Amino acid sequence: MKYRLFVLIVIAFLVAQVIPGSPNVVTAASVKAFPGAVGYGTDTPGGRGGRVIYVTNLNDSGSGSLREALTATGARTVVFKVSGTITLSGDIQVNNPYLTVAGQTAPGEGVQIRGAQIKITTHDIIIRYLKVRSGDESSGSNPADRDAVTLNSDTNVYNIVVDHSTMTWGPDVGGITFLNGARDATVSYSIIGEGLYISRHPEGVLAQTGHSLAMNITELSSSQHPTRITSHHNLITTSSDRNPRIIGGEFIDFVNNVVYNWRDSASQGNPRSVNLINNYYVKGPMTTKSGSLYAWTPKVESGGSLRSGSVYESGNVVDGFTTVRGAPTSVYASSRFSAYSMTGEDTARAAYDKVVADAGANRQVGGANGSFVTRRDSADTRTINNLLNRTGTFYNGVSFGGVGGFPAISWPTLASGTPATDADNDGMADAWEVTYFGNTSRGSSANSSSDLDADGYTDLEEYLNGTNQADGTTLPQPTATTKPPTAVPTATNTSVPPTVAPTKTQVPPTAGPTSTLVPPTVAPTATQVPPTVAPTITTEPTAPPTVDPTPGPGAAAYSYLPVADAMVSNENPGKNYGSTEFLTVDDSPTKQTFLKFEVTGLGGYKVTSAILRIYCTKGSAEGGRLKLAASSNWKENEITWKNRPDVVGDVAGKLGAVQTGKWYEINVTPLISADGTYTFRLHSNIGDNAEYASKEGQAGFAPQLVITTDDND
């Protein structure tokens, strides 16, 4: 009898391995949707082990379209051979379960959807690295009911994960909605909001002060309510209201999000139970309405009453205002609700840094070696820009530009690209397969269940997730290629200053591992030239100084981004390089870098420390030598070799060997004593050029000047 039972188990296992259309039985609940996934519903297999469907065109429907792929039946993974804009004439209804959408496979700057939304009415769905910017065009679906993504009101909607996506510009709800019986779902590391203010939505009119909503977790009737929903590490931005609204939801975990630039209210509602933990709330230029300066505002729908003890609030940070909890106090619970989906949350400040570095549809896999590159298109870059610089306004629909003083949305033209060669259409780049398998025979378009290391993640998933197919380990992080903010935040000296400094972890654990199969070209070596003013050289970024929540009198820390940075070259003495994404120092040909900082707010107190931080994008045997410039009377878009300022004094600091992908610090304390404008020059004495990220380079990696003061000295 035992032998027969064993045989039956083996047969069942083999059948599940070879029959596409059902999830692989080795992917038990212990195997997450992707490595590092956290939150309710992240045990879903999605389309694991099923067939592979390529999106080969940008058509609204038909063969090779996204609609055809998303509405197909059976377990399936959707990958892309095209990039650009897909304009829909109606919503895409995802009615069939076991689906993975791998937006990271789209070449160029990826795929964006306009004209309608994605409606999910089934279970076990994973969507990653997709952009849904629905807009309010009349040719699409009904604007009164058009969000970006909706988990529709059905008890059959569960095990849904939306990760690293962009969901904006919906005329009803700008981003994502969880309705009625939707349960066990997570949205993470996404950009959500910019709900349209004036639009074709019937309430999007000036007479009703616009619409502009970001995110809904809501029951529409008392018979069903959303349950076990997780929102973590998202940027919820520039929407008047519902950031999010939680009405009736039970066991909602709203953790480690950044909420920015609302008008009517930030997070609000009347849940059954919500854990509101370690979020970062930032007042923006639209946050002007009286009574809106609370992180959480208790609010009931008509005819309802507030539930007591329904909100557990802890560790939330407010920036630009002072009060976390809106009245009445009876709604707040004294302990966390025990049904909790997060396995160790970040502090609010750490979450802010991770969101800045990694939120949105910002990554692509598909290089010849299966490597990842980081990408943010112009719209997402602007959104992150606005947060960092405390800027940004509401947006109107396509035909309402200027109404109420707000601009109309404009979809970016996404850069095209060449997809990775995949002759057998198994979803994996041929070159990647040859590198790790020796041939391309392990997968097929009909069955993606092969799993070399038997860890529960298929070979295809290892490729999509950037993990090692031999042992499941995370491969190194990618080289960043996105652009940072171009405006400059001023110095901060508030009880909780915004962290504009970059941090080490560009790809947080829940992002899923990323891959670059080529190691750094310059190995780390000891500093070869001792500095004059001993610089602190770090191979890891250190946390930027911040004002203590209860600082001593006058004690403060300030973070500054450059107001201008540029390199100059004697090879092209009349050429301006102010818009380049990198800063170079070299001796052959001679290239020098100039960095200008405006230091304000020191209040006459003694400077106890001043540190210049720069991020290396190309290593060298010498990182450069720093001198103070005699003048700061230069402009980023005008400086050349011919008109560059002179320098004064001795070398103030030197960097020896520097390594790609590392942070370096130079102590410039002797050069800064008070408020003023300071320019530093970096040059090299060897012909092995080093490069650093400029403020036009990747978001979060611009140079930074960090100053601390103490009035007691």
XYZ file of C-alpha atoms in Angstrom:
713
model
C 0.000 0.000 0.000
C 2.834 2.395 0.880
C 4.515 1.574 -2.429
C 1.320 2.353 -4.367
C 0.916 5.625 -2.536
C 4.499 6.554 -3.363
C 3.943 5.735 -7.049
C 0.791 7.864 -7.149
C 2.624 10.812 -5.612
C 5.438 10.505 -8.149
C 2.964 10.302 -11.039
C 1.105 13.370 -9.794
C 4.365 15.263 -9.527
C 5.435 14.331 -13.064
C 2.050 15.209 -14.536
C 2.194 18.649 -12.983
C 5.671 19.097 -14.441
C 4.721 18.355 -18.024
C 1.154 19.607 -18.386
C 1.095 23.341 -19.075
C -1.856 25.357 -17.875
C -1.661 24.417 -14.203
C 0.790 25.771 -11.654
C 3.774 23.558 -10.883
C 3.191 21.507 -7.723
C 6.719 22.147 -6.456
C 5.785 25.798 -6.028
C 4.122 25.428 -2.657
C 3.093 28.346 -0.504
C 6.637 28.526 0.850
C 7.837 29.820 -2.541
C 6.995 33.495 -2.867
C 5.791 35.234 -6.021
C 9.393 36.379 -6.483
C 12.391 36.413 -4.134
C 11.921 38.913 -1.331
C 8.197 39.416 -1.934
C 6.422 40.551 1.243
C 2.741 41.071 1.944
C -0.614 39.379 1.732
C -1.094 37.205 -1.346
C 2.618 36.959 -2.160
C 2.507 33.165 -1.918
C 0.837 33.148 -5.329
C 2.567 31.234 -8.137
C 1.117 33.528 -10.793
C 1.783 31.907 -14.172
C 4.639 29.736 -12.902
C 5.257 26.633 -14.996
C 2.748 27.495 -17.721
C 3.164 28.618 -21.294
C 4.980 31.730 -22.484
C 3.066 34.368 -24.463
C 4.900 37.151 -26.260
C 3.390 40.590 -26.847
C 4.654 41.405 -30.336
C 2.771 44.607 -31.201
C 1.134 47.675 -29.651
C -2.341 46.954 -31.022
C -5.451 47.272 -28.888
C -6.483 43.690 -29.635
C -5.836 40.730 -31.876
C -2.943 38.363 -32.372
C 0.200 39.386 -30.494
C -1.579 42.086 -28.470
C -1.420 42.644 -24.731
C -5.183 42.184 -24.492
C -4.963 38.751 -26.107
C -2.204 37.699 -23.693
C -3.900 38.952 -20.535
C -7.273 37.413 -21.375
C -5.880 34.011 -22.423
C -6.598 30.908 -20.347
C -4.288 28.628 -18.394
C -1.104 29.349 -16.480
C 0.927 31.811 -18.526
C 3.791 34.280 -18.357
C 3.509 37.345 -20.576
C 6.745 38.785 -21.968
C 7.384 41.555 -24.478
C 9.187 42.059 -27.780
C 7.964 45.650 -28.158
C 8.096 48.928 -26.287
C 5.915 52.014 -26.550
C 2.314 53.060 -25.936
C -0.699 50.749 -26.119
C -3.890 52.782 -26.583
C -6.969 50.852 -25.484
C -10.547 51.370 -26.612
C -11.895 49.588 -23.537
C -10.797 48.013 -20.278
C -8.770 44.802 -20.280
C -10.711 42.329 -18.133
C -8.394 39.735 -16.597
C -10.863 36.934 -15.916
C -8.630 33.858 -16.035
C -6.224 32.963 -13.199
C -2.531 32.039 -13.001
C -0.901 34.926 -14.831
C 2.493 36.632 -14.572
C 3.072 39.863 -16.511
C 6.814 40.529 -16.867
C 6.964 44.166 -17.960
C 10.702 44.169 -17.294
C 11.200 42.218 -20.533
C 9.996 45.095 -22.725
C 12.950 46.730 -24.482
C 13.775 50.432 -24.393
C 11.722 52.361 -21.843
C 9.055 49.691 -21.556
C 5.331 49.711 -22.232
C 2.670 52.182 -21.091
C -1.102 51.743 -21.347
C -3.496 54.617 -22.035
C -7.212 54.985 -22.715
C -8.525 52.404 -20.242
C -7.632 50.341 -17.201
C -6.756 46.787 -16.217
C -9.596 45.156 -14.267
C -8.782 41.988 -12.341
C -11.716 39.702 -11.563
C -9.860 36.474 -10.799
C -7.065 35.085 -8.628
C -3.330 34.372 -8.665
C -2.057 37.284 -10.723
C 1.422 38.866 -10.650
C 2.024 42.157 -12.491
C 5.513 43.684 -12.433
C 7.202 46.645 -14.156
C 4.126 47.796 -16.086
C 2.954 51.396 -16.636
C -0.769 52.105 -16.702
C -1.444 55.804 -17.358
C -5.084 55.594 -18.286
C -6.024 59.251 -18.918
C -9.501 60.457 -19.828
C -9.660 60.252 -23.607
C -13.225 59.914 -24.869
C -12.266 57.010 -27.132
C -11.501 54.772 -24.147
C -13.607 53.274 -21.372
C -16.111 55.238 -19.272
C -14.131 58.017 -17.473
C -16.541 57.908 -14.524
C -15.328 54.388 -13.730
C -11.794 54.487 -15.097
C -8.900 53.929 -12.705
C -5.490 52.582 -13.682
C -5.819 49.149 -12.043
C -8.877 47.772 -10.250
C -9.316 44.601 -8.236
C -13.010 44.261 -8.860
C -15.722 43.441 -6.350
C -15.747 39.666 -6.263
C -14.841 37.172 -3.529
C -12.934 35.242 -6.195
C -10.337 38.035 -6.416
C -7.356 37.006 -4.279
C -3.614 36.300 -4.391
C -2.825 39.414 -6.439
C 0.594 41.115 -6.473
C 1.297 44.386 -8.286
C 4.957 45.315 -7.902
C 7.268 47.960 -9.349
C 4.568 49.429 -11.543
C 3.344 52.925 -12.395
C -0.394 53.574 -11.999
C -1.410 57.163 -12.658
C -3.755 59.598 -14.408
C -7.024 57.778 -13.855
C -9.995 60.177 -14.080
C -11.855 58.318 -11.302
C -9.098 56.912 -9.089
C -5.702 57.867 -10.437
C -3.948 54.703 -9.307
C -5.260 51.434 -7.864
C -8.543 50.340 -6.285
C -9.328 47.306 -4.098
C -13.100 46.827 -4.030
C -15.508 44.866 -1.824
C -14.435 41.226 -1.485
C -10.924 41.583 -2.895
C -8.537 39.886 -0.474
C -4.967 38.722 0.016
C -3.332 41.268 -2.264
C -0.200 43.432 -2.209
C 0.930 46.530 -4.062
C 4.598 47.398 -3.570
C 7.361 49.673 -4.860
C 4.977 51.441 -7.235
C 4.212 55.031 -8.225
C 0.525 55.699 -7.601
C -1.640 58.762 -8.077
C -1.572 62.034 -9.993
C -5.327 61.573 -10.210
C -6.810 63.939 -12.781
C -8.220 67.152 -11.301
C -10.361 68.516 -14.155
C -11.338 65.801 -16.621
C -14.182 63.987 -18.345
C -15.176 62.442 -15.033
C -18.589 63.937 -14.100
C -17.157 65.236 -10.804
C -13.966 66.522 -12.396
C -15.218 70.076 -12.754
C -14.226 73.356 -11.129
C -17.674 73.758 -9.581
C -16.913 70.696 -7.444
C -13.251 71.691 -6.923
C -12.035 68.916 -9.151
C -11.702 65.199 -8.469
C -8.101 63.892 -8.213
C -7.982 60.670 -6.174
C -5.041 58.295 -5.718
C -5.951 54.963 -4.102
C -9.071 53.202 -2.803
C -9.460 50.259 -0.416
C -13.216 50.352 -0.125
C -16.426 48.453 0.452
C -19.381 49.544 -1.659
C -21.860 47.627 0.500
C -21.801 46.155 3.996
C -22.005 42.586 2.672
C -18.382 42.491 1.435
C -15.225 44.338 2.346
C -11.553 44.190 1.320
C -9.529 41.912 3.591
C -5.811 41.347 4.060
C -4.450 44.047 1.751
C -0.817 45.209 1.958
C 0.575 48.472 0.600
C 4.287 48.986 1.176
C 7.126 51.088 -0.265
C 4.872 52.976 -2.676
C 4.944 56.652 -3.642
C 1.376 57.957 -3.459
C 1.563 61.395 -4.945
C -0.074 64.658 -5.993
C -3.730 63.705 -5.652
C -6.231 65.827 -3.793
C -7.775 63.018 -1.760
C -7.777 59.267 -0.991
C -4.094 58.726 -0.373
C -5.498 56.146 0.307
C -9.104 56.007 1.481
C -9.835 52.862 3.515
C -13.541 52.261 4.061
C -14.516 49.013 5.787
C -11.239 47.252 5.032
C -10.089 44.624 7.515
C -6.472 43.672 8.278
C -5.053 46.360 6.034
C -1.291 46.890 6.330
C -0.291 50.359 5.125
C 3.426 50.323 5.879
C 6.564 52.120 4.637
C 4.811 54.256 2.021
C 5.582 57.848 1.051
C 2.518 60.100 0.726
C 3.121 63.475 -0.916
C 1.350 66.645 -2.028
C -2.342 66.096 -1.261
C -4.951 68.831 -0.801
C -8.112 67.608 0.954
C -6.617 64.772 2.994
C -3.702 62.371 3.072
C -4.698 58.913 4.349
C -8.248 58.711 5.630
C -11.282 56.555 6.193
C -13.195 54.281 8.533
C -11.653 50.801 8.374
C -12.408 47.741 10.430
C -8.684 47.438 11.158
C -5.564 48.998 9.674
C -1.910 48.966 10.700
C -0.594 52.421 9.751
C 3.121 51.982 10.399
C 6.326 53.848 9.493
C 5.012 55.870 6.571
C 6.512 59.210 5.497
C 4.016 62.040 4.896
C 5.336 65.106 3.069
C 3.464 68.366 2.659
C 3.684 69.677 -0.913
C 2.723 72.879 -2.740
C -0.844 71.581 -3.215
C -1.225 70.925 0.524
C -2.894 74.229 1.293
C -6.392 73.376 2.489
C -7.222 74.160 6.089
C -7.753 71.007 8.141
C -5.762 68.735 5.822
C -2.534 68.613 7.835
C -2.910 65.169 9.359
C -1.368 61.905 8.250
C -4.599 60.081 9.127
C -8.047 61.692 9.054
C -10.972 59.644 10.428
C -13.814 59.921 7.951
C -17.165 58.198 7.516
C -19.403 57.829 4.531
C -22.915 59.259 4.764
C -25.029 57.410 7.305
C -22.077 55.645 8.933
C -20.330 56.017 12.265
C -16.655 55.836 13.170
C -15.375 52.517 14.464
C -13.476 52.723 17.746
C -9.995 51.239 18.016
C -9.741 50.584 14.284
C -6.433 52.318 13.465
C -3.079 51.263 14.901
C -0.684 54.130 14.211
C 3.037 53.942 14.931
C 6.326 55.307 13.623
C 4.843 57.605 10.998
C 6.833 60.720 10.111
C 5.397 64.059 9.016
C 7.418 66.600 7.050
C 6.211 70.187 6.759
C 3.519 69.855 9.427
C 3.296 68.491 12.958
C 0.266 66.283 13.619
C -0.075 62.632 12.655
C -3.460 61.816 14.163
C -6.675 63.560 13.258
C -9.572 63.582 15.747
C -11.256 61.792 17.403
C -8.744 59.812 19.460
C -11.245 56.988 19.983
C -10.438 55.498 16.569
C -6.843 54.681 17.515
C -5.850 51.255 18.837
C -3.165 50.701 21.467
C -1.539 47.672 19.842
C -0.856 46.363 16.379
C -3.468 44.132 14.821
C -2.082 40.617 14.988
C -2.861 39.641 11.416
C 0.272 41.340 10.069
C 1.878 40.649 6.706
C 5.200 42.484 6.962
C 8.252 40.568 8.129
C 10.240 43.444 9.564
C 9.416 46.920 8.310
C 11.841 49.772 7.607
C 11.872 53.015 9.508
C 9.951 55.771 7.764
C 13.195 57.493 6.772
C 14.719 54.304 5.349
C 11.498 53.635 3.455
C 11.626 57.145 1.972
C 15.103 56.481 0.599
C 14.088 53.123 -0.867
C 11.023 54.599 -2.537
C 13.060 57.413 -4.087
C 15.625 54.941 -5.386
C 13.385 52.156 -6.586
C 9.649 52.880 -6.961
C 7.915 52.521 -10.314
C 8.394 50.507 -13.498
C 12.097 51.180 -13.468
C 13.951 48.108 -14.631
C 14.600 46.061 -17.775
C 16.034 42.590 -18.239
C 17.100 41.337 -21.605
C 20.672 42.190 -22.358
C 22.651 39.604 -24.255
C 23.743 38.167 -20.921
C 20.372 38.571 -19.205
C 21.557 41.621 -17.315
C 19.293 44.232 -15.753
C 19.485 47.939 -16.412
C 17.689 50.604 -14.412
C 15.395 52.892 -16.379
C 12.912 55.595 -15.490
C 11.102 57.398 -18.267
C 10.613 61.162 -18.208
C 7.198 61.032 -16.508
C 8.373 58.887 -13.601
C 11.582 60.902 -13.320
C 9.506 64.088 -13.053
C 7.374 62.507 -10.340
C 10.395 61.526 -8.242
C 11.877 64.947 -9.007
C 8.805 66.639 -7.564
C 9.058 64.687 -4.330
C 12.749 65.420 -3.848
C 12.361 69.111 -4.586
C 8.940 69.596 -2.961
C 7.416 70.723 -6.250
C 4.557 69.548 -8.460
C 1.013 70.486 -9.333
C -2.256 68.730 -10.108
C -2.869 67.563 -13.675
C -5.965 67.875 -15.836
C -7.332 65.624 -18.545
C -6.241 65.790 -22.164
C -8.686 68.536 -23.231
C -8.570 70.662 -20.084
C -5.115 72.193 -20.074
C -5.047 75.443 -18.118
C -8.438 74.995 -16.441
C -8.049 75.948 -12.800
C -4.438 76.778 -13.529
C -3.326 73.172 -14.011
C -1.635 71.638 -17.080
C -2.990 68.720 -19.089
C -1.305 65.342 -18.984
C 1.040 64.432 -21.811
C 2.186 60.876 -22.343
C 5.939 60.586 -22.821
C 7.328 59.122 -26.017
C 9.056 55.993 -24.770
C 12.455 55.149 -26.171
C 12.433 52.039 -28.309
C 14.941 49.258 -28.005
C 15.948 45.896 -29.398
C 14.538 42.886 -27.558
C 16.833 40.076 -26.528
C 17.066 37.297 -29.104
C 14.879 34.361 -28.080
C 14.619 32.006 -31.051
C 12.641 29.326 -29.223
C 10.231 31.831 -27.596
C 10.688 30.363 -24.126
C 10.943 33.842 -22.586
C 14.672 33.605 -21.842
C 17.392 35.339 -23.853
C 19.249 32.753 -25.935
C 22.622 34.133 -24.865
C 21.644 33.789 -21.217
C 20.591 30.174 -21.736
C 23.808 29.312 -23.555
C 25.849 30.931 -20.796
C 24.212 28.950 -18.016
C 22.828 25.827 -19.690
C 25.207 25.411 -22.638
C 22.267 25.412 -25.072
C 18.685 26.656 -25.465
C 16.896 23.357 -24.917
C 15.646 23.705 -21.330
C 12.442 25.654 -21.943
C 9.731 26.063 -24.531
C 6.882 28.420 -25.269
C 4.431 25.682 -24.281
C 5.955 24.721 -20.936
C 8.162 26.814 -18.654
C 8.303 24.389 -15.727
C 12.017 23.430 -15.920
C 13.848 24.222 -12.674
C 17.577 23.472 -12.697
C 18.202 23.987 -8.981
C 14.823 22.605 -7.830
C 14.221 25.598 -5.560
C 10.636 26.124 -6.713
C 11.475 28.996 -9.051
C 11.539 27.918 -12.684
C 14.462 28.704 -14.959
C 12.299 31.362 -16.605
C 11.615 32.989 -13.239
C 15.323 32.963 -12.384
C 15.894 34.894 -15.617
C 13.039 37.336 -14.968
C 14.008 37.860 -11.321
C 17.736 38.218 -11.925
C 18.671 35.268 -9.746
C 21.209 32.527 -10.338
C 19.492 29.556 -11.958
C 22.020 27.203 -10.371
C 21.423 28.064 -6.726
C 18.828 30.846 -6.564
C 21.249 33.407 -5.164
C 20.822 37.066 -5.953
C 23.124 38.376 -8.652
C 24.797 41.801 -8.335
C 22.830 45.006 -8.732
C 22.566 46.743 -12.107
C 24.353 49.831 -13.255
C 21.946 52.727 -12.985
C 20.983 54.707 -16.070
C 18.041 56.887 -15.034
C 18.076 60.650 -14.648
C 17.878 62.469 -11.322
C 16.065 65.656 -10.435
C 17.319 68.789 -12.116
C 15.979 71.242 -9.544
C 17.856 71.755 -6.323
C 16.404 71.303 -2.840
C 17.481 73.902 -0.346
C 19.114 73.059 2.947
C 16.837 71.425 5.464
C 16.687 72.206 9.159
C 13.353 70.840 10.282
C 12.468 68.303 12.905
C 12.296 65.676 10.179
C 14.218 66.834 7.090
C 13.722 65.166 3.722
C 16.480 62.746 2.893
C 17.760 63.690 -0.518
C 21.012 61.855 -0.062
C 21.364 58.511 -1.811
C 21.530 55.307 0.149
C 23.319 52.045 -0.435
C 20.315 49.824 -1.091
C 19.108 50.907 -4.493
C 17.156 47.671 -4.944
C 15.334 46.738 -1.724
C 14.683 43.077 -0.914
C 11.088 43.172 -2.092
C 12.170 44.505 -5.439
C 13.358 41.069 -6.322
C 17.019 40.571 -7.022
C 18.594 42.227 -9.979
C 21.361 41.128 -12.228
C 24.492 42.278 -13.867
C 26.630 39.350 -14.872
C 29.739 41.418 -15.454
C 31.628 42.241 -12.224
C 33.106 45.687 -11.598
C 35.971 46.377 -13.964
C 38.123 48.000 -11.313
C 38.821 45.949 -8.235
C 39.009 47.833 -4.954
C 42.545 48.678 -3.936
C 44.141 50.575 -1.117
C 44.378 54.346 -1.312
C 47.589 55.027 -3.211
C 47.970 58.722 -2.459
C 47.416 59.879 1.115
C 45.140 62.916 1.223
C 46.249 66.308 2.436
C 43.024 66.786 4.356
C 42.330 63.160 5.092
C 39.177 62.261 3.199
C 36.894 59.590 4.483
C 36.721 57.013 1.715
C 33.773 54.692 1.947
C 32.900 51.665 -0.109
C 29.380 51.928 1.260
C 27.248 55.035 1.665
C 26.833 56.264 5.171
C 23.545 57.567 6.450
C 23.285 61.315 5.891
C 23.314 63.410 9.051
C 19.862 64.415 10.110
C 18.534 66.660 12.809
C 17.750 64.652 15.913
C 14.019 64.691 16.697
C 14.921 66.639 19.849
C 18.170 68.397 18.969
C 20.119 70.535 21.372
C 19.900 74.287 20.901
C 21.453 75.238 17.597
C 22.697 71.761 16.781
C 21.719 70.862 13.234
C 22.667 68.977 10.129
C 22.151 70.154 6.556
C 22.143 68.345 3.225
C 22.751 70.223 -0.036
C 22.646 69.153 -3.661
C 24.772 71.115 -6.131
C 23.126 74.073 -7.801
C 25.481 73.430 -10.721
C 27.921 70.727 -11.737
C 29.849 70.251 -14.957
C 33.058 68.912 -16.382
C 35.351 70.789 -18.783
C 37.902 69.394 -21.246
C 40.984 70.877 -22.898
C 40.307 68.550 -25.826
C 37.225 70.660 -26.671
C 38.021 73.930 -24.900
C 34.939 75.793 -26.115
C 32.402 73.029 -25.464
C 29.962 73.013 -22.555
C 29.256 69.664 -20.848
C 26.811 70.938 -18.236
C 23.982 68.577 -19.197
C 25.959 65.323 -19.118
C 24.980 62.566 -16.705
C 28.551 62.047 -15.481
C 31.463 64.091 -14.170
C 34.965 63.144 -15.336
C 38.472 63.750 -13.996
C 41.409 62.793 -16.239
C 44.895 63.979 -17.150
C 45.065 62.827 -20.776
C 43.145 64.567 -22.208
C 42.734 66.862 -19.237
C 39.212 66.860 -17.849
C 38.193 68.649 -14.680
C 34.953 68.716 -12.712
C 33.389 71.730 -11.007
C 30.750 71.480 -8.266
C 28.891 74.538 -6.937
C 26.902 74.501 -3.683
C 24.816 77.268 -2.136
C 25.092 76.915 1.635
C 22.316 78.624 3.590
C 20.693 78.377 7.003
C 23.807 77.875 9.151
C 22.793 80.774 11.346
C 26.324 81.818 12.198
C 26.989 78.639 14.160
C 30.322 76.884 13.984
C 30.730 74.299 11.234
C 31.921 71.108 12.906
C 31.921 68.922 9.810
C 31.563 69.320 6.045
C 31.680 66.242 3.833
C 31.501 66.060 0.038
C 29.912 62.786 -1.138
C 30.264 61.512 -4.729
C 29.193 58.274 -6.390
C 31.668 56.552 -8.719
C 30.319 55.338 -12.072
C 33.725 54.424 -13.545
C 36.639 53.311 -11.420
C 40.224 54.484 -11.692
C 43.593 54.132 -9.991
C 43.155 57.740 -8.863
C 39.810 59.212 -7.912
C 40.854 62.843 -8.073
C 42.205 65.807 -6.126
C 40.075 68.602 -4.726
C 40.780 72.337 -4.625
C 38.617 75.336 -3.803
C 37.751 77.579 -6.757
C 38.486 81.290 -6.522
C 35.067 82.218 -7.898
C 31.557 80.771 -8.100
C 30.532 83.184 -10.835
C 29.852 80.509 -13.472
C 26.785 78.847 -14.932
C 26.271 75.164 -15.578
C 25.141 75.669 -19.167
C 27.975 78.090 -19.998
C 31.155 76.852 -18.313
C 33.921 75.598 -20.638
C 37.642 74.967 -20.419
C 38.228 78.496 -21.671
C 36.146 80.309 -19.043
C 36.486 77.963 -16.062
C 37.307 79.636 -12.724
C 40.784 79.590 -11.232
C 41.539 77.709 -8.012
C 43.211 78.847 -4.808
C 45.243 77.151 -2.098
C 46.634 73.675 -1.834
C 44.973 70.379 -2.609
C 42.359 69.979 0.133
C 41.729 66.287 -0.349
C 42.695 63.355 -2.527
C 41.045 60.091 -3.468
C 43.210 57.116 -4.305
C 41.828 54.152 -6.219
C 38.058 54.285 -6.652
C 35.699 51.505 -7.644
C 32.621 51.578 -9.852
C 29.379 51.552 -7.888
C 30.819 52.869 -4.622
C 30.384 56.056 -2.600
C 33.369 58.224 -1.668
C 33.660 61.084 0.794
C 36.095 63.989 1.026
C 36.414 66.030 4.193
C 36.093 69.707 3.192
C 35.547 71.097 6.694
C 38.544 73.491 6.478
C 37.010 75.117 3.388
C 33.563 76.003 4.782
C 32.935 78.321 7.707
C 29.615 80.073 7.049
C 26.732 80.589 4.637
C 27.858 81.272 1.096
C 28.409 79.829 -2.364
C 31.283 77.382 -2.682
C 32.810 75.813 -5.791
C 35.083 72.785 -5.665
C 37.276 71.561 -8.510
C 38.251 67.929 -8.948
C 41.176 67.006 -11.198
C 43.464 64.009 -11.693
C 47.198 63.598 -12.172
C 46.964 60.363 -14.172
C 45.496 59.446 -17.552
C 43.028 56.875 -16.212
C 39.759 58.768 -16.098
C 37.399 58.403 -13.154
C 33.723 59.254 -13.535
C 31.067 60.226 -11.015
C 27.286 60.661 -11.198
C 26.165 64.228 -11.856
C 22.880 65.749 -10.756
C 21.664 64.969 -14.286
C 22.520 61.301 -13.755
C 20.579 58.690 -11.854
C 18.003 59.810 -9.312
C 19.391 59.651 -5.795
C 23.058 59.525 -6.816
C 23.880 63.216 -7.283
C 26.822 64.750 -5.417
C 25.977 66.000 -1.960
C 27.466 68.325 0.610
C 26.609 67.399 4.210
C 27.309 70.000 6.902
C 26.845 69.812 10.664
C 26.977 72.752 13.072
C 27.076 73.240 16.825
C 26.343 76.532 18.567
C 28.010 75.355 21.743
C 31.502 75.641 20.238
